[in-house]
PDB file of C-alpha atoms in Angstrom:
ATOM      1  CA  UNK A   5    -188.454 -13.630  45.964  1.00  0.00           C
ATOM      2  CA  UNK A   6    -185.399 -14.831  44.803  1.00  0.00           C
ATOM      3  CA  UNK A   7    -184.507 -18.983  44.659  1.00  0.00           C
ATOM      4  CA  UNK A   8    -180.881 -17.911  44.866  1.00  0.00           C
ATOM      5  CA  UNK A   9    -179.234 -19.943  47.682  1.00  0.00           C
ATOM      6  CA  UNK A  10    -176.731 -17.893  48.197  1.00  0.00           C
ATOM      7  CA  UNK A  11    -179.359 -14.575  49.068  1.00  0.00           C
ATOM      8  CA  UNK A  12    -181.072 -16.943  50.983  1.00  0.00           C
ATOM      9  CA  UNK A  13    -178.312 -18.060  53.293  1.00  0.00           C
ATOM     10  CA  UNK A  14    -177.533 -14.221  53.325  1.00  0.00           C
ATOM     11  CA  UNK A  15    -180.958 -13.282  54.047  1.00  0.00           C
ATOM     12  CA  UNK A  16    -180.142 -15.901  56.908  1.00  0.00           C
ATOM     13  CA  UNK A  17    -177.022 -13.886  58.111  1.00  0.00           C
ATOM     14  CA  UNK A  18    -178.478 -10.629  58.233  1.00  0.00           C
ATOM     15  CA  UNK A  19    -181.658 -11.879  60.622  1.00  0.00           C
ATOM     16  CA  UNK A  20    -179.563 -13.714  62.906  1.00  0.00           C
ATOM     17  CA  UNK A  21    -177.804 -10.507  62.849  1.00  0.00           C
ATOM     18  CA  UNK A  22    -180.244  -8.530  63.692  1.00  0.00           C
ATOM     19  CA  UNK A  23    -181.734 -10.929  66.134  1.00  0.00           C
ATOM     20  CA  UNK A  24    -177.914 -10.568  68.453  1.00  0.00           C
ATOM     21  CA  UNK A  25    -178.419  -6.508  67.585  1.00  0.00           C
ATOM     22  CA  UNK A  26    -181.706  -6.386  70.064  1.00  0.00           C
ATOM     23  CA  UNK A  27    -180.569  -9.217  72.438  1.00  0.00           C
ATOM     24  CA  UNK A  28    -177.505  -6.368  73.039  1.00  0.00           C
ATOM     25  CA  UNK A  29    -179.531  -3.465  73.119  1.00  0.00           C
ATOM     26  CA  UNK A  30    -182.233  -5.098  75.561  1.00  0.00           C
ATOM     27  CA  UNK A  31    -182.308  -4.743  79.250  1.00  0.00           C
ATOM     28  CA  UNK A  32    -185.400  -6.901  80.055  1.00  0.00           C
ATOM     29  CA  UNK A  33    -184.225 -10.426  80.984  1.00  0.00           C
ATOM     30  CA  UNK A  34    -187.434 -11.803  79.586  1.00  0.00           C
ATOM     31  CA  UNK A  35    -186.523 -10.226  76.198  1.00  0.00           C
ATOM     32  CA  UNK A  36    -183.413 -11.144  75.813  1.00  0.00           C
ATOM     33  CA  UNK A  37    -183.987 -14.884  76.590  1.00  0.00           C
ATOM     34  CA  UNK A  38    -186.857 -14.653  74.212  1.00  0.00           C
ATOM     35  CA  UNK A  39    -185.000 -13.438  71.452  1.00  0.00           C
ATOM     36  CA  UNK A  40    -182.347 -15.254  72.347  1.00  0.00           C
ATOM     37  CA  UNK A  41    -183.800 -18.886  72.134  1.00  0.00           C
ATOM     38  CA  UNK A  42    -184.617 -17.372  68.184  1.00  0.00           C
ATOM     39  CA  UNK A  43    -181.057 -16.711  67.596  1.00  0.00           C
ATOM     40  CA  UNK A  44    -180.299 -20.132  68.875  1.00  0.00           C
ATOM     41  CA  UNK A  45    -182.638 -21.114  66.887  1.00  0.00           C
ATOM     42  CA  UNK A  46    -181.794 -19.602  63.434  1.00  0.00           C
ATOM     43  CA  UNK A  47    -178.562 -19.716  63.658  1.00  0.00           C
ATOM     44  CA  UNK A  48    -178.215 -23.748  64.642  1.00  0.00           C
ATOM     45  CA  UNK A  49    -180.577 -24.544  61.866  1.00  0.00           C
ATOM     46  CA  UNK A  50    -178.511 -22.053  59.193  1.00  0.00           C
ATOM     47  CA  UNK A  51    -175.459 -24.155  60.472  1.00  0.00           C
ATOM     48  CA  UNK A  52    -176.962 -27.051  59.259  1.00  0.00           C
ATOM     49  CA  UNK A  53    -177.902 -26.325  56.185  1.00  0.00           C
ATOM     50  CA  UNK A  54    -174.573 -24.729  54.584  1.00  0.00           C
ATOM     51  CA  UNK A  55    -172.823 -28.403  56.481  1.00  0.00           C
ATOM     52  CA  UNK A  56    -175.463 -30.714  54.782  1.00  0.00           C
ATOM     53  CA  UNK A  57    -176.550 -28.709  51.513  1.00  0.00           C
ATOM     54  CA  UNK A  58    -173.534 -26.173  50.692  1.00  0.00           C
ATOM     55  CA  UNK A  59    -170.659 -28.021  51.685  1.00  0.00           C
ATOM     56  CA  UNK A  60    -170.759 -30.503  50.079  1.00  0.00           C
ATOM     57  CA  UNK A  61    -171.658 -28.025  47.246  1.00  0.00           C
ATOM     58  CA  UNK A  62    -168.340 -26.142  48.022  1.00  0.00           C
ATOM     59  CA  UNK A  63    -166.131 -29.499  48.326  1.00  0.00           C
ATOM     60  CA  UNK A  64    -167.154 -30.906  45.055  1.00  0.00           C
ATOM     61  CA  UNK A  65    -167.261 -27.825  42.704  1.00  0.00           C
ATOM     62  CA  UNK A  66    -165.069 -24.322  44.008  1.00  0.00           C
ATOM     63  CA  UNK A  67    -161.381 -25.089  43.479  1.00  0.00           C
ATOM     64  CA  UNK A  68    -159.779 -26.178  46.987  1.00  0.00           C
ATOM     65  CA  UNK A  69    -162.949 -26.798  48.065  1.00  0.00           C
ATOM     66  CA  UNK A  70    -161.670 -29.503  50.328  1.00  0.00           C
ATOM     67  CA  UNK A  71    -159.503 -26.701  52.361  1.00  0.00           C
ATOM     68  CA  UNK A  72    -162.828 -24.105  52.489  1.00  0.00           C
ATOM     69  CA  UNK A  73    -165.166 -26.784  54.134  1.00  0.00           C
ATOM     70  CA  UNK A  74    -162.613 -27.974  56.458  1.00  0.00           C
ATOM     71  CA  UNK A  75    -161.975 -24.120  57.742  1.00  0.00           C
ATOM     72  CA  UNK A  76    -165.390 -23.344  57.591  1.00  0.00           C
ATOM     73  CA  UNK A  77    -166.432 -26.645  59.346  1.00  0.00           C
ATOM     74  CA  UNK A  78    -163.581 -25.471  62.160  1.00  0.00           C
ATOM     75  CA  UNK A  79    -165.208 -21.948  62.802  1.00  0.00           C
ATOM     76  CA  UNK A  80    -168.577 -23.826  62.773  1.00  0.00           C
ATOM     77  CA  UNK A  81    -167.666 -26.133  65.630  1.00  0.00           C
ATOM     78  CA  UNK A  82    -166.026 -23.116  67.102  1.00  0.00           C
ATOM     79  CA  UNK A  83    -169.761 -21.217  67.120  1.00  0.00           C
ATOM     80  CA  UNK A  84    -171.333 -24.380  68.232  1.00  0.00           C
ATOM     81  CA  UNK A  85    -169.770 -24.492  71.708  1.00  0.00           C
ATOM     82  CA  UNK A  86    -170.108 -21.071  72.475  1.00  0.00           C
ATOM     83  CA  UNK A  87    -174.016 -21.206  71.223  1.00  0.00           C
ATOM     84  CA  UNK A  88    -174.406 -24.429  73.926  1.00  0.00           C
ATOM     85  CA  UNK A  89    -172.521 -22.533  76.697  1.00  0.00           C
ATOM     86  CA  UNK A  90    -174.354 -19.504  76.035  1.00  0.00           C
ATOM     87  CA  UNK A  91    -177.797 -22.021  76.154  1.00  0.00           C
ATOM     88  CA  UNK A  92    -176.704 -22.820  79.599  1.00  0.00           C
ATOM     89  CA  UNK A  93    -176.598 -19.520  81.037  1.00  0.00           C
ATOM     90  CA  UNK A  94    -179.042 -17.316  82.374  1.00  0.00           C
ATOM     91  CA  UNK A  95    -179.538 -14.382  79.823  1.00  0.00           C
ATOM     92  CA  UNK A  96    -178.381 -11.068  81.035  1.00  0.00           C
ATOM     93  CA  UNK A  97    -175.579 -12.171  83.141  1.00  0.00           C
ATOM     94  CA  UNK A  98    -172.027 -11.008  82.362  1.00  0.00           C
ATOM     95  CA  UNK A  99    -171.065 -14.685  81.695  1.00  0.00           C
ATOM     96  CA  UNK A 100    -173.715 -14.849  79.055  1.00  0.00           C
ATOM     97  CA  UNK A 101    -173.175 -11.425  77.346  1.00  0.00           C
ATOM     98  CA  UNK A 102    -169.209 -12.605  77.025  1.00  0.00           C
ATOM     99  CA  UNK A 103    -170.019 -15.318  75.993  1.00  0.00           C
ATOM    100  CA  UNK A 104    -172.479 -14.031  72.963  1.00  0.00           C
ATOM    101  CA  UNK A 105    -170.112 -11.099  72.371  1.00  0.00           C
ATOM    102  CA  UNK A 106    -167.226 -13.755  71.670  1.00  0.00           C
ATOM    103  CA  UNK A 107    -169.720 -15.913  69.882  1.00  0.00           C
ATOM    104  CA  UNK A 108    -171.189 -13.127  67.339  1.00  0.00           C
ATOM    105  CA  UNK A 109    -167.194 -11.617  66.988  1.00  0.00           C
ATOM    106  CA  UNK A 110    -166.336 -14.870  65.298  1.00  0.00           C
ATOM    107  CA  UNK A 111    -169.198 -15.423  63.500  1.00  0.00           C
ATOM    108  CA  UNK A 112    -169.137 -11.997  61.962  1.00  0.00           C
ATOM    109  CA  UNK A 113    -165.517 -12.822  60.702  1.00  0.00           C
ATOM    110  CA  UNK A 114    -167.220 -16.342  59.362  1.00  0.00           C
ATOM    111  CA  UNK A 115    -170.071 -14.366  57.600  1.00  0.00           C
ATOM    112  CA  UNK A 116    -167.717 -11.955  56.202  1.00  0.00           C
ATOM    113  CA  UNK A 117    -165.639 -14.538  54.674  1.00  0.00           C
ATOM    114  CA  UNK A 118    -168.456 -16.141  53.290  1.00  0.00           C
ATOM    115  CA  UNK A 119    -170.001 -13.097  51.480  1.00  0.00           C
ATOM    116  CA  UNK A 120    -166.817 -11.844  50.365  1.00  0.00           C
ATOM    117  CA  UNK A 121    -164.975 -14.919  49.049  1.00  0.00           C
ATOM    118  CA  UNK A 122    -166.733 -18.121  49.265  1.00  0.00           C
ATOM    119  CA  UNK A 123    -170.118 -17.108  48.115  1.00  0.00           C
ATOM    120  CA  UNK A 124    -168.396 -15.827  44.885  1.00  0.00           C
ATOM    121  CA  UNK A 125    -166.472 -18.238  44.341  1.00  0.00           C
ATOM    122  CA  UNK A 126    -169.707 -20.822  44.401  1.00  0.00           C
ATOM    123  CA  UNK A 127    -171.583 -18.301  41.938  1.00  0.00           C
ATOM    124  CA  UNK A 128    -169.742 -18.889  39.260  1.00  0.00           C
ATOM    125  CA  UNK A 129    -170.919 -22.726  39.755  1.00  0.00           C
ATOM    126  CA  UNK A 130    -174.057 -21.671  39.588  1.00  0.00           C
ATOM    127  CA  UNK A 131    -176.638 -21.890  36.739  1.00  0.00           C
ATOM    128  CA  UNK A 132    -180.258 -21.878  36.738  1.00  0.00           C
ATOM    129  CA  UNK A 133    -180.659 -25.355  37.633  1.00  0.00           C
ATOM    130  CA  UNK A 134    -178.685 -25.971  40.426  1.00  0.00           C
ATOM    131  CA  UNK A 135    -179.404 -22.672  41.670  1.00  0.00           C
ATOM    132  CA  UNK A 136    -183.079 -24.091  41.647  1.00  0.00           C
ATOM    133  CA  UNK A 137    -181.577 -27.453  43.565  1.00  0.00           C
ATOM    134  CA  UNK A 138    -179.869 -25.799  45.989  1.00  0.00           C
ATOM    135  CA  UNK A 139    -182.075 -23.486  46.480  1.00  0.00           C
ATOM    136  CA  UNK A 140    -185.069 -25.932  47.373  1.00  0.00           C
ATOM    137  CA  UNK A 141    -182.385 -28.178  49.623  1.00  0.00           C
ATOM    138  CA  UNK A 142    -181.346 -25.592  51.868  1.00  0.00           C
ATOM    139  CA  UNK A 143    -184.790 -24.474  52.197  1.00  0.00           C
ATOM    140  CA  UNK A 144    -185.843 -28.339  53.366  1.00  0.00           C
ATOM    141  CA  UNK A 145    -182.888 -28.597  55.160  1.00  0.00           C
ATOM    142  CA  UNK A 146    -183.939 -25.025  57.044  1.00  0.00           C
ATOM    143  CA  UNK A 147    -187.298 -26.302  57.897  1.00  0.00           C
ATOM    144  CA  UNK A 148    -186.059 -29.507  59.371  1.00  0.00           C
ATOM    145  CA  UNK A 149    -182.479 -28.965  61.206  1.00  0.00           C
ATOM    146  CA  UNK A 150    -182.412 -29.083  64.906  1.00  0.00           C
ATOM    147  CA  UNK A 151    -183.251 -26.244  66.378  1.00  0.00           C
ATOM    148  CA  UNK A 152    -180.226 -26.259  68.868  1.00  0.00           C
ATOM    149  CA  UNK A 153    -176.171 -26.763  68.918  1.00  0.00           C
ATOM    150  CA  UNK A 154    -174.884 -30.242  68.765  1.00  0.00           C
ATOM    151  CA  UNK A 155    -171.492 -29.747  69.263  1.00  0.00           C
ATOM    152  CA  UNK A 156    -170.359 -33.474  69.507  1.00  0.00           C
ATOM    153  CA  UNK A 157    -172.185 -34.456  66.446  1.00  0.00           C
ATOM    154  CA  UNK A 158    -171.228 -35.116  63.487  1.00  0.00           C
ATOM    155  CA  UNK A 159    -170.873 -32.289  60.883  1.00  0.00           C
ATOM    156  CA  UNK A 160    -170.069 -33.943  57.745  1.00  0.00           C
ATOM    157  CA  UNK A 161    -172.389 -36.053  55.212  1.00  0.00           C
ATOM    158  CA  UNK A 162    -173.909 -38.975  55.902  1.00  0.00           C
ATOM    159  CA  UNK A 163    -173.830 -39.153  59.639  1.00  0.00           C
ATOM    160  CA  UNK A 164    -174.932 -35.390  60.047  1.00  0.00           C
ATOM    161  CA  UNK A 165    -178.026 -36.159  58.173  1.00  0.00           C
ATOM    162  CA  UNK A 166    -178.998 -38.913  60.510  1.00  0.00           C
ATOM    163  CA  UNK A 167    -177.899 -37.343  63.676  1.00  0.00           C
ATOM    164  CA  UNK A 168    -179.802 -33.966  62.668  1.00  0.00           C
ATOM    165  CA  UNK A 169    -182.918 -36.001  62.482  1.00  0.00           C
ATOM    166  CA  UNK A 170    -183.190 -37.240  65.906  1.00  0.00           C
ATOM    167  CA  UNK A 171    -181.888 -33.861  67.549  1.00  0.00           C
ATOM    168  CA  UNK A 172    -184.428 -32.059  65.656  1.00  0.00           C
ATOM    169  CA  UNK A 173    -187.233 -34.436  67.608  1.00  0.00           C
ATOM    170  CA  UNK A 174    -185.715 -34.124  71.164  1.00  0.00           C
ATOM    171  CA  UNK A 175    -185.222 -30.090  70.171  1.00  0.00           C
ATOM    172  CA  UNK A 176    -188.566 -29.713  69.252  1.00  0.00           C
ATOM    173  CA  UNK A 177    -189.507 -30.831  72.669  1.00  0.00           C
ATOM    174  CA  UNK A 178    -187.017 -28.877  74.547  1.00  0.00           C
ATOM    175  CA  UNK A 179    -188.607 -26.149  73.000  1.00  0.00           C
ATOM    176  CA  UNK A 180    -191.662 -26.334  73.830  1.00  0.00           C
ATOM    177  CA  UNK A 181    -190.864 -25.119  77.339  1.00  0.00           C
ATOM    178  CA  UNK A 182    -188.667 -22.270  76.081  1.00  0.00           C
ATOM    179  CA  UNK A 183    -190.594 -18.774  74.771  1.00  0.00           C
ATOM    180  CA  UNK A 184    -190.010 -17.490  71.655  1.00  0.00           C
ATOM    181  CA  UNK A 185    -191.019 -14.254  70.348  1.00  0.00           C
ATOM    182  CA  UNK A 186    -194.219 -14.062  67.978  1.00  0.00           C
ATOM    183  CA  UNK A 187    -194.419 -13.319  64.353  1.00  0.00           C
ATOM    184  CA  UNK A 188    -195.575  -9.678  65.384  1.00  0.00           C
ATOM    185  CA  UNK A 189    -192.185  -9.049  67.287  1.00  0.00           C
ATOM    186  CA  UNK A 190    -190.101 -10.667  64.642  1.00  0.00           C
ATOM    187  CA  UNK A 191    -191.709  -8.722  62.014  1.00  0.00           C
ATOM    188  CA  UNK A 192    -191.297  -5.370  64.525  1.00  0.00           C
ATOM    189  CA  UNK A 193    -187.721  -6.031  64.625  1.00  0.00           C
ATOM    190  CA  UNK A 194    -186.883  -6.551  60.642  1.00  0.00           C
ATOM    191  CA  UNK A 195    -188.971  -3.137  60.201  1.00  0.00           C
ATOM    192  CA  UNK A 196    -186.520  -1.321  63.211  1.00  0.00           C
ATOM    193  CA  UNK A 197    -183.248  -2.377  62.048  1.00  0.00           C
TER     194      UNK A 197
END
């Protein structure tokens, strides 16, 4: 496999894509919160890792880095508050549906941007090194983010490190009264779509 951070944070995109593509086909209630509280899931912890790990990646080397982060950081926050109101709602109902349907039509236009300019714009920073570094972050960062939205905490180095730690402890409890779906169903699902 590949210890390019950028197919990584792709291969990212394309499950939590996948993972919103069965939510919306389901009809079983049960299903969709199940799959649901793994989009949640995925896609707070992905959010993370580009904030703490590529950002700051982005800000430092890709020219006007300052004015990508800052938009990017904008559409995050923007995903963030419809990922906690769409936590709060009973999946299934026509609230939540909106809700994720307004959700996944602005983070499609955030991936898209990503994968079409930023992402090659931070490749050509890349060499086999920091590829390696990056790589190995994110994939720490992954492992370790909170597993929820925070939308009133801080998104920008240091304080996002520090805040991310002590969500990820009271998420990781939270959690432990939520159902997820197993390995078998996740692994189902990649072979579907």
């Amino acid at each position: 496999m590949s210890r390019n951070p950028i197919e990584l944070l792709k291969r990212g995109h394309r499950s939590i894509q996948q993972l919103y593509a069965h939510i919306n086909s389901t009809h079983v209630a049960n299903e969709k919160q199940k799959f649901f509280n793994q989009f949640r899931k995925e896609l707070s912890q992905h959010s993370v890792a580009e904030e703490v790990v590529m950002y700051p990646w982005i800000k430092n080397s890709v020219t006007a880095g300052d004015k990508i982060v800052h938009h990017s950081l904008d559409e995050h926050q923007l995903v963030k508050e419809l990922l906690d109101k769409a936590d709060g709602l009973q999946a299934g109902t026509k609230e939540f549906n909106d809700t994720l349907k307004n959700l996944m039509n602005n983070l499609s236009e955030h991936i898209k941007e990503e994968e079409n300019v930023v992402f090659p714009r931070v490749e050509k920073t890349l060499n086999e090194a920091n590829m390696n570094t990056l790589y190995d972050s994110l994939d720490a960062v992954l492992r370790m983010a909170p597993t929820r939205p925070h939308p009133n905490a801080p998104n920008q180095p240091p304080l996002n490190v520090v805040a991310g730690m002590g969500a990820r402890a009271l998420d990781s409890v939270a959690d432990m009264t939520r159902e997820f779906p197993t390995k078998e169903e996740l692994s189902n699902l990649e072979k579907k779509l």
